[in-house]
Short mmCIF file of C-alpha atoms in Angstrom, two decimals:
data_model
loop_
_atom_site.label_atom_id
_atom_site.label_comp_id
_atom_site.label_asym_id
_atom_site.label_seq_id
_atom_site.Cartn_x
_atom_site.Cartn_y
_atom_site.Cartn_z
CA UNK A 1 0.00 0.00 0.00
CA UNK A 2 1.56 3.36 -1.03
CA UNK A 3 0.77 6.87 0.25
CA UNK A 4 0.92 9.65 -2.30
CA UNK A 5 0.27 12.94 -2.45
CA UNK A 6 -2.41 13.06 -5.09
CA UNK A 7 -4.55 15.79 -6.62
CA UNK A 8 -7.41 15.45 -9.25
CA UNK A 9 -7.12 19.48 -10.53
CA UNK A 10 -3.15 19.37 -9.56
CA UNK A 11 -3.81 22.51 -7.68
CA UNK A 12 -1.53 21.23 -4.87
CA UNK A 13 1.74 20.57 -6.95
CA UNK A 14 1.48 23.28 -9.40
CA UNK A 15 3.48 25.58 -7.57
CA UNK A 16 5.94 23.19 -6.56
CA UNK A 17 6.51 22.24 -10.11
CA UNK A 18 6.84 25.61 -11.19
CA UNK A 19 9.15 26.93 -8.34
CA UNK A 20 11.94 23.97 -9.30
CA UNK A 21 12.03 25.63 -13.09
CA UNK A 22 11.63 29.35 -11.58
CA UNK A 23 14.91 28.48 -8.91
CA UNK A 24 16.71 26.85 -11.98
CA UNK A 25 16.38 29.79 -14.13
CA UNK A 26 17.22 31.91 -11.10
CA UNK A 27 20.55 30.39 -10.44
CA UNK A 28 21.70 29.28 -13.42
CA UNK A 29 20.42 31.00 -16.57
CA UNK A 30 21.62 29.96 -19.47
CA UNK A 31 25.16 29.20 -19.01
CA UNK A 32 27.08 31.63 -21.34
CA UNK A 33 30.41 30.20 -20.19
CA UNK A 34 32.31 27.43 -18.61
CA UNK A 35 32.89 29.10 -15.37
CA UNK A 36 32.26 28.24 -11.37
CA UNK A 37 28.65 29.59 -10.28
CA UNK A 38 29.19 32.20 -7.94
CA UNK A 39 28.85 30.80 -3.95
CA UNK A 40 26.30 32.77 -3.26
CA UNK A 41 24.09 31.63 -6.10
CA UNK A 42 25.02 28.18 -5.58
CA UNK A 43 24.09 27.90 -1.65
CA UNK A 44 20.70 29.97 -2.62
CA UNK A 45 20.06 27.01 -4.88
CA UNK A 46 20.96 24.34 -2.73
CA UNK A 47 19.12 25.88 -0.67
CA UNK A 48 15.91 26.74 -2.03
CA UNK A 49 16.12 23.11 -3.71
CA UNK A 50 15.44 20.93 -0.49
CA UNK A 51 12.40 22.92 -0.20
CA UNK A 52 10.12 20.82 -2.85
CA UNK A 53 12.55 17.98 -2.94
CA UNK A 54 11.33 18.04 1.55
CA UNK A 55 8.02 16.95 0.19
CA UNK A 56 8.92 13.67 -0.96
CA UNK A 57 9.86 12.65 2.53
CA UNK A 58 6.50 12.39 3.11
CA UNK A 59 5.19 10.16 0.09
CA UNK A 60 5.52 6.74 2.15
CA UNK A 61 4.66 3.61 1.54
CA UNK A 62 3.65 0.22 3.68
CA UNK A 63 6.04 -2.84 4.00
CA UNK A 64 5.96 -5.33 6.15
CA UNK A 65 8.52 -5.40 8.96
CA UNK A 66 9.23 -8.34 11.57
CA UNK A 67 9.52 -6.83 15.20
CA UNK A 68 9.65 -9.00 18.69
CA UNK A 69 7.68 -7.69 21.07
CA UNK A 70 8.73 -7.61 25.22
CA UNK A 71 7.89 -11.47 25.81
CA UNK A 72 10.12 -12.48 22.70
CA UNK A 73 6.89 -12.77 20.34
CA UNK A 74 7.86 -12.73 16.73
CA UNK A 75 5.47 -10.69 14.56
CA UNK A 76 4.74 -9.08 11.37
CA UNK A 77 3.28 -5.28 11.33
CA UNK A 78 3.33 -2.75 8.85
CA UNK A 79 6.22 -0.01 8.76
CA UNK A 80 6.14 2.85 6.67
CA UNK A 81 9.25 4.08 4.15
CA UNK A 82 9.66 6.09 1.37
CA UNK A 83 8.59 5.02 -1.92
CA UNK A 84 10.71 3.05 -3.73
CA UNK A 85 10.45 5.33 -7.14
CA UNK A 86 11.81 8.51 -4.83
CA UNK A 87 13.99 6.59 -2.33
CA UNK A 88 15.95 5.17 -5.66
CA UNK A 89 15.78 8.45 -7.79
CA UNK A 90 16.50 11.33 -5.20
CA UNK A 91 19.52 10.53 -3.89
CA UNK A 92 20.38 9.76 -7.74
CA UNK A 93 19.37 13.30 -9.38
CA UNK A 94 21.40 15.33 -5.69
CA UNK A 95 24.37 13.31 -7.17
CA UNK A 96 24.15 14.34 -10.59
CA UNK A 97 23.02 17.58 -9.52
CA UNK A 98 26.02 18.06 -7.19
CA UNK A 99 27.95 16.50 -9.88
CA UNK A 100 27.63 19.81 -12.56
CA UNK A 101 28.36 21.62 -9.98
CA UNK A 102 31.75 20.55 -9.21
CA UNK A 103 32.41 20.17 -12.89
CA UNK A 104 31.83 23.93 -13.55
CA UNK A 105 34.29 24.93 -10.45
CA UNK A 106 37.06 22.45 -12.19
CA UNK A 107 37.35 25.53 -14.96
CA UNK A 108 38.38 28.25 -12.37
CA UNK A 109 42.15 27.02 -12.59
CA UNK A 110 42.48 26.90 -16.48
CA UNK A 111 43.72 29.73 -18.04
CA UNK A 112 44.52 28.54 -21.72
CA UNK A 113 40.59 29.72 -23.30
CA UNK A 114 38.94 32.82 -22.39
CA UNK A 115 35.69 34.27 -24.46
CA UNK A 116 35.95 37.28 -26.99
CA UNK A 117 33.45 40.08 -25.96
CA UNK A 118 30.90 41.73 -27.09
CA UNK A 119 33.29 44.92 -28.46
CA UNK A 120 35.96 42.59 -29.37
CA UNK A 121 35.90 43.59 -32.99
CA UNK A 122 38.73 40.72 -33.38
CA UNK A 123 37.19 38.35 -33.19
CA UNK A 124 34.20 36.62 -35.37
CA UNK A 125 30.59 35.99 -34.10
CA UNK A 126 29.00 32.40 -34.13
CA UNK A 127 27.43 31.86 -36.96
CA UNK A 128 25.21 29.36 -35.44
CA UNK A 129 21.72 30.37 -33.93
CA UNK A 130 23.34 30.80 -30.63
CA UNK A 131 24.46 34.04 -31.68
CA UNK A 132 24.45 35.38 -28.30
CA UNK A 133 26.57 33.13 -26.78
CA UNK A 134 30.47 34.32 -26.71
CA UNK A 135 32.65 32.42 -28.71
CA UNK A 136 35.70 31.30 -26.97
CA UNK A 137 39.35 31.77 -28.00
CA UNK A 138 42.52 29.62 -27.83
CA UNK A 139 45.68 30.27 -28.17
CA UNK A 140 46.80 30.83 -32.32
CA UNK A 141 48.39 26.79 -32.30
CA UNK A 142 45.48 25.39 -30.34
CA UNK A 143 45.13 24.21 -26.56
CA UNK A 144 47.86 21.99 -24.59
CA UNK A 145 47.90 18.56 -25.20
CA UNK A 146 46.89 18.47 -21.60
CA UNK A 147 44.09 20.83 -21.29
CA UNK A 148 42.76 19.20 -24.44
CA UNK A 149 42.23 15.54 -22.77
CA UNK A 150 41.22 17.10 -19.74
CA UNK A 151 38.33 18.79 -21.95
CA UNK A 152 37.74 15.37 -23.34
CA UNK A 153 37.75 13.84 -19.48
CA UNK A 154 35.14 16.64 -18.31
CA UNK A 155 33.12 16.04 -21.35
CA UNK A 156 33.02 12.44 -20.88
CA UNK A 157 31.85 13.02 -17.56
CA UNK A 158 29.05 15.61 -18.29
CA UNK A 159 28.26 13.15 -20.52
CA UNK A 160 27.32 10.16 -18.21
CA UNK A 161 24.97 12.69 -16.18
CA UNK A 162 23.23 13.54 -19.33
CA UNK A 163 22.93 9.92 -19.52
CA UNK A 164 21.51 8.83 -16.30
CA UNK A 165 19.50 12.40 -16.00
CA UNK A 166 17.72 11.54 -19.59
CA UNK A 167 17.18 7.73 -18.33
CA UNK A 168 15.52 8.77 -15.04
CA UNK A 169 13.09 11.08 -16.90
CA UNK A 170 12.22 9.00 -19.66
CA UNK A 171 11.06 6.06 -17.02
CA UNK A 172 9.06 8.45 -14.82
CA UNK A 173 7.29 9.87 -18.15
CA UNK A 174 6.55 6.16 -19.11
CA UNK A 175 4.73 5.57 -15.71
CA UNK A 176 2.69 8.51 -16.14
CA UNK A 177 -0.88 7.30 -17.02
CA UNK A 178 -1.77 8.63 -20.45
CA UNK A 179 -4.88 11.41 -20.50
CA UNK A 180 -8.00 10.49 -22.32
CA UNK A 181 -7.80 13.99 -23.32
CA UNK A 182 -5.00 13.12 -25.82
CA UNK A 183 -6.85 9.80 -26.39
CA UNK A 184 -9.43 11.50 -27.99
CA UNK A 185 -7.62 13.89 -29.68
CA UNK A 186 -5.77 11.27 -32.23
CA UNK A 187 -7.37 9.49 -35.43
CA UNK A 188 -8.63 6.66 -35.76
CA UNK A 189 -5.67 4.55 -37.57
CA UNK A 190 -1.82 4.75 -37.94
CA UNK A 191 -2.02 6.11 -41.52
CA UNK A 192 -3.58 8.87 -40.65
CA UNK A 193 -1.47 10.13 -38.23
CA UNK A 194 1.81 9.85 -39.82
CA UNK A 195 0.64 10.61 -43.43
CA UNK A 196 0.68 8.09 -46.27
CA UNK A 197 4.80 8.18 -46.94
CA UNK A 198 5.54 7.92 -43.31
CA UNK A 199 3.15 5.22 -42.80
CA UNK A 200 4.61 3.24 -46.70
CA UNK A 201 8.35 3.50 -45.20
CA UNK A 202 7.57 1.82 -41.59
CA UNK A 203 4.91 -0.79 -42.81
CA UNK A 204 7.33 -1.60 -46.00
CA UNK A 205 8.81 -5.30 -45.81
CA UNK A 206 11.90 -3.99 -45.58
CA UNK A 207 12.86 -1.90 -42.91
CA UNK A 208 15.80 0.42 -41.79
CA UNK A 209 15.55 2.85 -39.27
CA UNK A 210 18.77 4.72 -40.28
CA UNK A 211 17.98 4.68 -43.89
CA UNK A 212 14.64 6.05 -42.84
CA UNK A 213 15.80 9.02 -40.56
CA UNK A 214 17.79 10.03 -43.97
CA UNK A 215 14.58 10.07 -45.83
CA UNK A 216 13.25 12.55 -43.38
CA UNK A 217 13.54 16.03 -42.93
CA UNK A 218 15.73 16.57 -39.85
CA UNK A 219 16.74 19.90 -40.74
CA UNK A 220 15.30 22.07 -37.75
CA UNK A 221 13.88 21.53 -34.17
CA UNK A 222 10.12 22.00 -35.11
CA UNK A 223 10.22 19.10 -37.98
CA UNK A 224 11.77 16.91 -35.56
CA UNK A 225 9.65 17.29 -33.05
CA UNK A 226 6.53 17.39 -35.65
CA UNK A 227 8.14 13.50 -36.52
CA UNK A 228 8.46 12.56 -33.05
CA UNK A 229 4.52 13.49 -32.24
CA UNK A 230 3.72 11.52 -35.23
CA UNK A 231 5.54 8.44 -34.12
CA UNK A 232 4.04 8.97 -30.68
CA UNK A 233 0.65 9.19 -31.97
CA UNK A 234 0.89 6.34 -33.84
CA UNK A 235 2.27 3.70 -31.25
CA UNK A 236 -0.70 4.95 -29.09
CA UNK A 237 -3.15 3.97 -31.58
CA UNK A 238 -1.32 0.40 -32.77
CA UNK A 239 -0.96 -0.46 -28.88
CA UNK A 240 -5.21 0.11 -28.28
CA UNK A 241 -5.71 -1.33 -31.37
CA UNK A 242 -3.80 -4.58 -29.86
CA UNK A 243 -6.02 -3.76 -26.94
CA UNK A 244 -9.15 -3.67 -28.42
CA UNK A 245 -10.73 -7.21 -27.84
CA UNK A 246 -14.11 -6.14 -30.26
CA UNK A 247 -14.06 -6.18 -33.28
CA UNK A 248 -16.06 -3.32 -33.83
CA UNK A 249 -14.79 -1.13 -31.47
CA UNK A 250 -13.28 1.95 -32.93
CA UNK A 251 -10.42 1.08 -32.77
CA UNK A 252 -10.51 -1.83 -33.94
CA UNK A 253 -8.44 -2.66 -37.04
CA UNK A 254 -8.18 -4.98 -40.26
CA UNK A 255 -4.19 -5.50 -39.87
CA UNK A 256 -3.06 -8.76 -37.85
CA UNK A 257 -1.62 -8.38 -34.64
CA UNK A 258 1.90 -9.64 -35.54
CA UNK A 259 2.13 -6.92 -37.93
CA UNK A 260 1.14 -4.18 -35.47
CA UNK A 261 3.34 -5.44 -33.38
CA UNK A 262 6.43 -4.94 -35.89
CA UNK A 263 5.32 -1.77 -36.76
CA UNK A 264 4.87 -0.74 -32.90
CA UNK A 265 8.34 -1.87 -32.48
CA UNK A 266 9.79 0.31 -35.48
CA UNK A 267 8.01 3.07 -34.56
CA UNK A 268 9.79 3.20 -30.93
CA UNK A 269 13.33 2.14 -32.56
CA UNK A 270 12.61 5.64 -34.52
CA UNK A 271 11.73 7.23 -30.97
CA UNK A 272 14.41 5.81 -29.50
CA UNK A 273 17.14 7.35 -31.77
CA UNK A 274 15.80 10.74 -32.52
CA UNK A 275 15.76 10.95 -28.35
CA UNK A 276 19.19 9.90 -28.15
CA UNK A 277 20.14 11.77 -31.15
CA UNK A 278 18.81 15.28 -30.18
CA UNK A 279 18.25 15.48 -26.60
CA UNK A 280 18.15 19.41 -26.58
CA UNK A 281 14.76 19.15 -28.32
CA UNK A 282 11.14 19.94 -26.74
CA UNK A 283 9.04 17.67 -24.93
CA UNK A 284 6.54 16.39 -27.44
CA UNK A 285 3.12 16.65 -27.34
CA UNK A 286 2.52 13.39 -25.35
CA UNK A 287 4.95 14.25 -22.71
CA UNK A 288 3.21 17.77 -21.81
CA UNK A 289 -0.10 16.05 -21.61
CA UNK A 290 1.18 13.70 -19.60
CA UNK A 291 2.74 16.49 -17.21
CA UNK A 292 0.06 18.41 -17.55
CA UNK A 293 -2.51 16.33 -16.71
CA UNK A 294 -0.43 14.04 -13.85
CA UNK A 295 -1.45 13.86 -10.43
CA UNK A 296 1.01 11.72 -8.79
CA UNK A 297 3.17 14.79 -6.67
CA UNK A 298 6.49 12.79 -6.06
CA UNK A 299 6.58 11.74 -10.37
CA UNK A 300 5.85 15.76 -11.18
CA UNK A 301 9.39 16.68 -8.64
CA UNK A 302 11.04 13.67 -10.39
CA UNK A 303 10.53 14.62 -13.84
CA UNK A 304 10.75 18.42 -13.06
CA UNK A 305 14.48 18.33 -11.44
CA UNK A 306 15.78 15.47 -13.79
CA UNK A 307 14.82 17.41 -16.78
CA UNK A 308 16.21 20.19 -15.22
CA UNK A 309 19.64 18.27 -14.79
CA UNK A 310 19.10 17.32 -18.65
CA UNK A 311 18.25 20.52 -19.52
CA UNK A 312 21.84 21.76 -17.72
CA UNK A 313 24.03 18.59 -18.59
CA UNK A 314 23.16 19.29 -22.45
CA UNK A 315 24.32 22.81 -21.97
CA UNK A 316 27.59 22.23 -20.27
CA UNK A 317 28.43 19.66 -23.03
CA UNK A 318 27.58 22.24 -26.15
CA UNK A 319 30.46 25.05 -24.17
CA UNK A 320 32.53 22.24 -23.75
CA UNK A 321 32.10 21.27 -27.49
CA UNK A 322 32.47 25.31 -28.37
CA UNK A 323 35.88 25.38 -26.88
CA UNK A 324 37.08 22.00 -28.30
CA UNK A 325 35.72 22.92 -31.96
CA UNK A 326 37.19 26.36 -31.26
CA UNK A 327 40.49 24.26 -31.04
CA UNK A 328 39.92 22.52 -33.76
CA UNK A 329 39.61 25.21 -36.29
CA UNK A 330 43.03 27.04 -34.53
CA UNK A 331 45.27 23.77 -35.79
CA UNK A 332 43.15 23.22 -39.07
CA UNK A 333 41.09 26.38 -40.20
CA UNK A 334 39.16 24.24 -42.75
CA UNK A 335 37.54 22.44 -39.87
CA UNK A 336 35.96 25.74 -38.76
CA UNK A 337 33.16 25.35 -41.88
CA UNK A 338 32.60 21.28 -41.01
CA UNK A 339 28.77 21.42 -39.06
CA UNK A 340 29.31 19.65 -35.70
CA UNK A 341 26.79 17.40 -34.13
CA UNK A 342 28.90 16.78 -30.41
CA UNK A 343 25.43 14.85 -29.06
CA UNK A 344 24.92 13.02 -31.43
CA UNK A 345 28.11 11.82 -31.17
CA UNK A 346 28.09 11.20 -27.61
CA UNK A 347 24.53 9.58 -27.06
CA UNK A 348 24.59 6.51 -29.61
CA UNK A 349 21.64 3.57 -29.48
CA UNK A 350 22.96 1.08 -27.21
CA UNK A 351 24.24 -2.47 -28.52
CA UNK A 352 20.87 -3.89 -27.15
CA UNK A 353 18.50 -1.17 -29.15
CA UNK A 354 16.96 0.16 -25.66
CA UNK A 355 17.14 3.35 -23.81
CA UNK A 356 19.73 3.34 -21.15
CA UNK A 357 17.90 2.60 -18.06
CA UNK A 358 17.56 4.76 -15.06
CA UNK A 359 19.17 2.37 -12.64
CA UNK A 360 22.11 1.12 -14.66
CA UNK A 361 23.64 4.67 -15.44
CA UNK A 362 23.01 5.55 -11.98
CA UNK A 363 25.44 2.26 -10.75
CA UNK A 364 28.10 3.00 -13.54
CA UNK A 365 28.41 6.69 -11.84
CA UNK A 366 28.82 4.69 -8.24
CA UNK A 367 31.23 2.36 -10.08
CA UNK A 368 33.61 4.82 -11.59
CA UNK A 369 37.22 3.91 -10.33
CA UNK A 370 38.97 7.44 -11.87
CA UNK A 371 37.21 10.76 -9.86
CA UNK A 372 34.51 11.85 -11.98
CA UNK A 373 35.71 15.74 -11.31
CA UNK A 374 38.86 17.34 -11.49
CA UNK A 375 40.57 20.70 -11.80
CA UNK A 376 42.96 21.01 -14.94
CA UNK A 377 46.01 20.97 -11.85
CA UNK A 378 44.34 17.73 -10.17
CA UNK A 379 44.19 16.42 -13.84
CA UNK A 380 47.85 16.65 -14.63
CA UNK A 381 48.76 15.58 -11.12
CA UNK A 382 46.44 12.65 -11.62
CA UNK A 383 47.98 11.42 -15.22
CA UNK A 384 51.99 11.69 -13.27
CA UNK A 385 50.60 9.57 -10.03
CA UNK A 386 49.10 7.33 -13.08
CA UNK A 387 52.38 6.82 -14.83
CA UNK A 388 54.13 6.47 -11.82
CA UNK A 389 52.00 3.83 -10.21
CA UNK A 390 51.63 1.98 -13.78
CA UNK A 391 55.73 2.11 -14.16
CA UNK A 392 56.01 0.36 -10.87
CA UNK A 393 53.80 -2.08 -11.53
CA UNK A 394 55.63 -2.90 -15.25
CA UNK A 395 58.71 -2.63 -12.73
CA UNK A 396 57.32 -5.19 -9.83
CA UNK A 397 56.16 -7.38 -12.80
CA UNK A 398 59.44 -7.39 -14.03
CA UNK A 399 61.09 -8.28 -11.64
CA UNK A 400 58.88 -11.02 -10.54
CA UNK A 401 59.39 -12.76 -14.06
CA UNK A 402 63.05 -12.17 -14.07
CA UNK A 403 62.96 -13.97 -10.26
CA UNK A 404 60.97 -16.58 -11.64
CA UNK A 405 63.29 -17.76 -14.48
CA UNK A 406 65.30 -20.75 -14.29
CA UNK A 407 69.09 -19.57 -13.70
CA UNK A 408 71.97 -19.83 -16.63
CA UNK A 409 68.93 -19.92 -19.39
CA UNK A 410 69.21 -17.77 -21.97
CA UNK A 411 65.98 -17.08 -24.15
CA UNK A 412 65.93 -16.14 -27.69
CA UNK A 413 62.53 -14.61 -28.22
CA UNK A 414 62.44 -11.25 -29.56
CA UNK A 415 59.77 -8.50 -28.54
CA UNK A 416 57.60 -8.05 -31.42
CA UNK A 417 56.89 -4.08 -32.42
CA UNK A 418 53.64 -4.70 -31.02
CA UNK A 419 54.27 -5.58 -27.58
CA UNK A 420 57.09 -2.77 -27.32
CA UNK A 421 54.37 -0.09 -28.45
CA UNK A 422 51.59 -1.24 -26.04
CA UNK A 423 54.39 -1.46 -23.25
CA UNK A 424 55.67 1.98 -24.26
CA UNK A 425 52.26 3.48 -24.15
CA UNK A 426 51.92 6.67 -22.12
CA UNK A 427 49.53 6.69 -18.67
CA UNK A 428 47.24 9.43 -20.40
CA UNK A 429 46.70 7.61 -23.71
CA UNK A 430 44.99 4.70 -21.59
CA UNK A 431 42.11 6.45 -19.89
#
């Protein structure tokens, strides 16, 4: 039995959904530069952020607990505890959250990139849409060898928050109950909501997601999200038409049930890679009725803070990505007209064809063995204490095997050029 926090006409959660987005835009804006939030801001956000996150201390749930009682009875009674959902995801999304913090106050020790100003007539504007953001400049050959990989390290990181932050939102939008508001707003068949080419492509015989996505028009943010409201629509209607045990219900359909099922799967395959593919775009259609219309308190502060953490993960990566392609173009000034797609790059399908799932990128954080955040100082210090601990053990190993040889033998084998070049490799080039 669970206790929630529940409200037909969401009048009771409302303003705790909307004070999470109102303290994010408060403290963090939109992240012009990679640079350490200022303490102030970042204790007024810690602050103000255990005020609705407080509220899922109270959304319990019953277990059963075994107690003894004063004559050494054994027996069973009912405990309450969080609910599983929040105790699992909380603690998760403070992590990731405390996470982007510490990676933004890594950059107050580098000094190899700065950003041009607004009257620095120097330098060229973006020529991007973000045409407000400062561009930032390297030195004329390009960054250190060092400070690049340490980019790449910090990237990485921001990257697995991204990943876990995206995971954790997608499940809690999947348990939202659907509203039979948006129900009743689609048609009546698959056709007819993704248009007869759509619906040719994904019902052919044949079938290749990739190949499709080059078919399509992917060209801005409002066609892919038109394509991903499509797709939604239509595995809404296959999955009631699976549903629908009469015949003549409505929605009801002609096409077998093995066949829906194929095209269901397609559809989300589609879904699937356009999420992982551009994770900066709006939430469709289905996913603000869903929030809209939810009533569940503790899934409205889930989804609100880890979008929130998506919403600031995806931002941290596209500076990061500004400096490095701002590196780029200083050691090969052709590269400066190549179109960059850094997410894309960074958020393939995985091998198994599923979204990563909340709880798995959560335990790969926890399971890290290198620090997840580092100054550009604690970063070079790190890569020596590397080499040094990874020559010692070549050393010790060495040793051993020379102990371990019988005495007066002499052995003729030869290194081959491939053993000397992986023994020879440097600490850095391994992580």
């Amino acid at each position: 039995m669970t206790f929630i926090l529940y409200s037909h006409n969401n009048t009771f959660f409302v303003p705790i959904f909307f004070s999470l987005l109102m303290y994010a835009a408060s403290a963090f804006g939109e992240q012009k530069r990679l640079e350490p939030m200022p303490a102030e801001r970042k204790a007024k956000w810690r602050r103000e952020i255990d005020w609705p996150l407080s509220v899922t201390d109270h959304i319990v749930e019953f277990v059963p607990s075994k107690q003894k009682s004063k004559d050494g009875t054994s027996m069973e009674v009912m405990v309450t505890k969080q609910r599983t959902d929040l105790q699992m995801n909380i603690p998760a999304l403070r992590k990731l959250d405390a996470m982007l913090l510490d990676c933004l106050d890594n950059f107050k020790d580098q000094n190899e990139f700065s950003y041009s100003s607004k009257d620095d007539e120097s330098q060229e504007g973006r020529k991007d849409d973000k045409w407000w953001i400062p561009t930032p400049k390297v030195p004329p050959n390009g960054l250190s060898d060092v400070t690049r990989k340490w980019l790449q390290f910090q990237k990485d990181s921001v990257n697995q928050v991204l990943k876990a932050a995206m995971a954790i939102n997608a499940q809690v939008l999947s348990e939202m109950e659907i509203p039979e508001s948006y129900i009743d707003s689609l048609p009546k068949n698959g056709r007819a909501s993704l248009g007869d080419a759509i619906y040719k492509s994904i019902t052919d015989e044949y079938f290749d997601p990739d190949y499709f996505l080059t078919t399509m028009d992917l060209s801005s943010e409002h066609k892919i999200l038109d394509l991903k409201n499509k797709l939604e629509a239509s595995v809404i209607i296959w999955r009631r038409k699976m549903t629908a045990k009469d015949g003549k219900s409505a929605w009801g359909s002609a096409v077998s049930l093995e066949k829906r099922e194929i095209f269901e799967e397609r559809a989300e395959t589609i879904l699937l890679i356009l999420k992982q593919r551009f994770p900066g775009i709006p939430q469709s259609s289905l996913d603000i009725s869903k929030i809209q219309y939810n009533g569940d308190v503790g899934q409205a502060i889930l989804e609100s803070y880890s979008r929130i953490l998506e919403s600031r993960a995806h931002t941290v990566m596209s500076r990061i990505e500004d400096v490095l392609q701002a590196d780029a173009t200083a050691q090969n000034p052709s590269s400066a007209e190549v179109k960059r797609f850094p997410l894309r790059d960074s958020l393939r399908v995985c091998p198994s064809g599923r979204f990563p799932n909340a709880k798995e990128e959560v335990e790969k954080l926890n399971s890290v063995e290198n620090p997840t955040s580092m100054t550009l100082l604690d970063f070079m210090g790190w890569t020596v204490e590397q080499g040094e601990n990874d020559a010692k053990k070549d050393l010790k190993e060495d040793i051993d095997i020379d102990a371990k040889k019988p005495p007066n033998i002499v052995t003729n084998k030869k290194s081959s050029y491939l053993e000397n070049l992986v023994g020879s490799r440097s600490p850095t080039a391994r992580h």
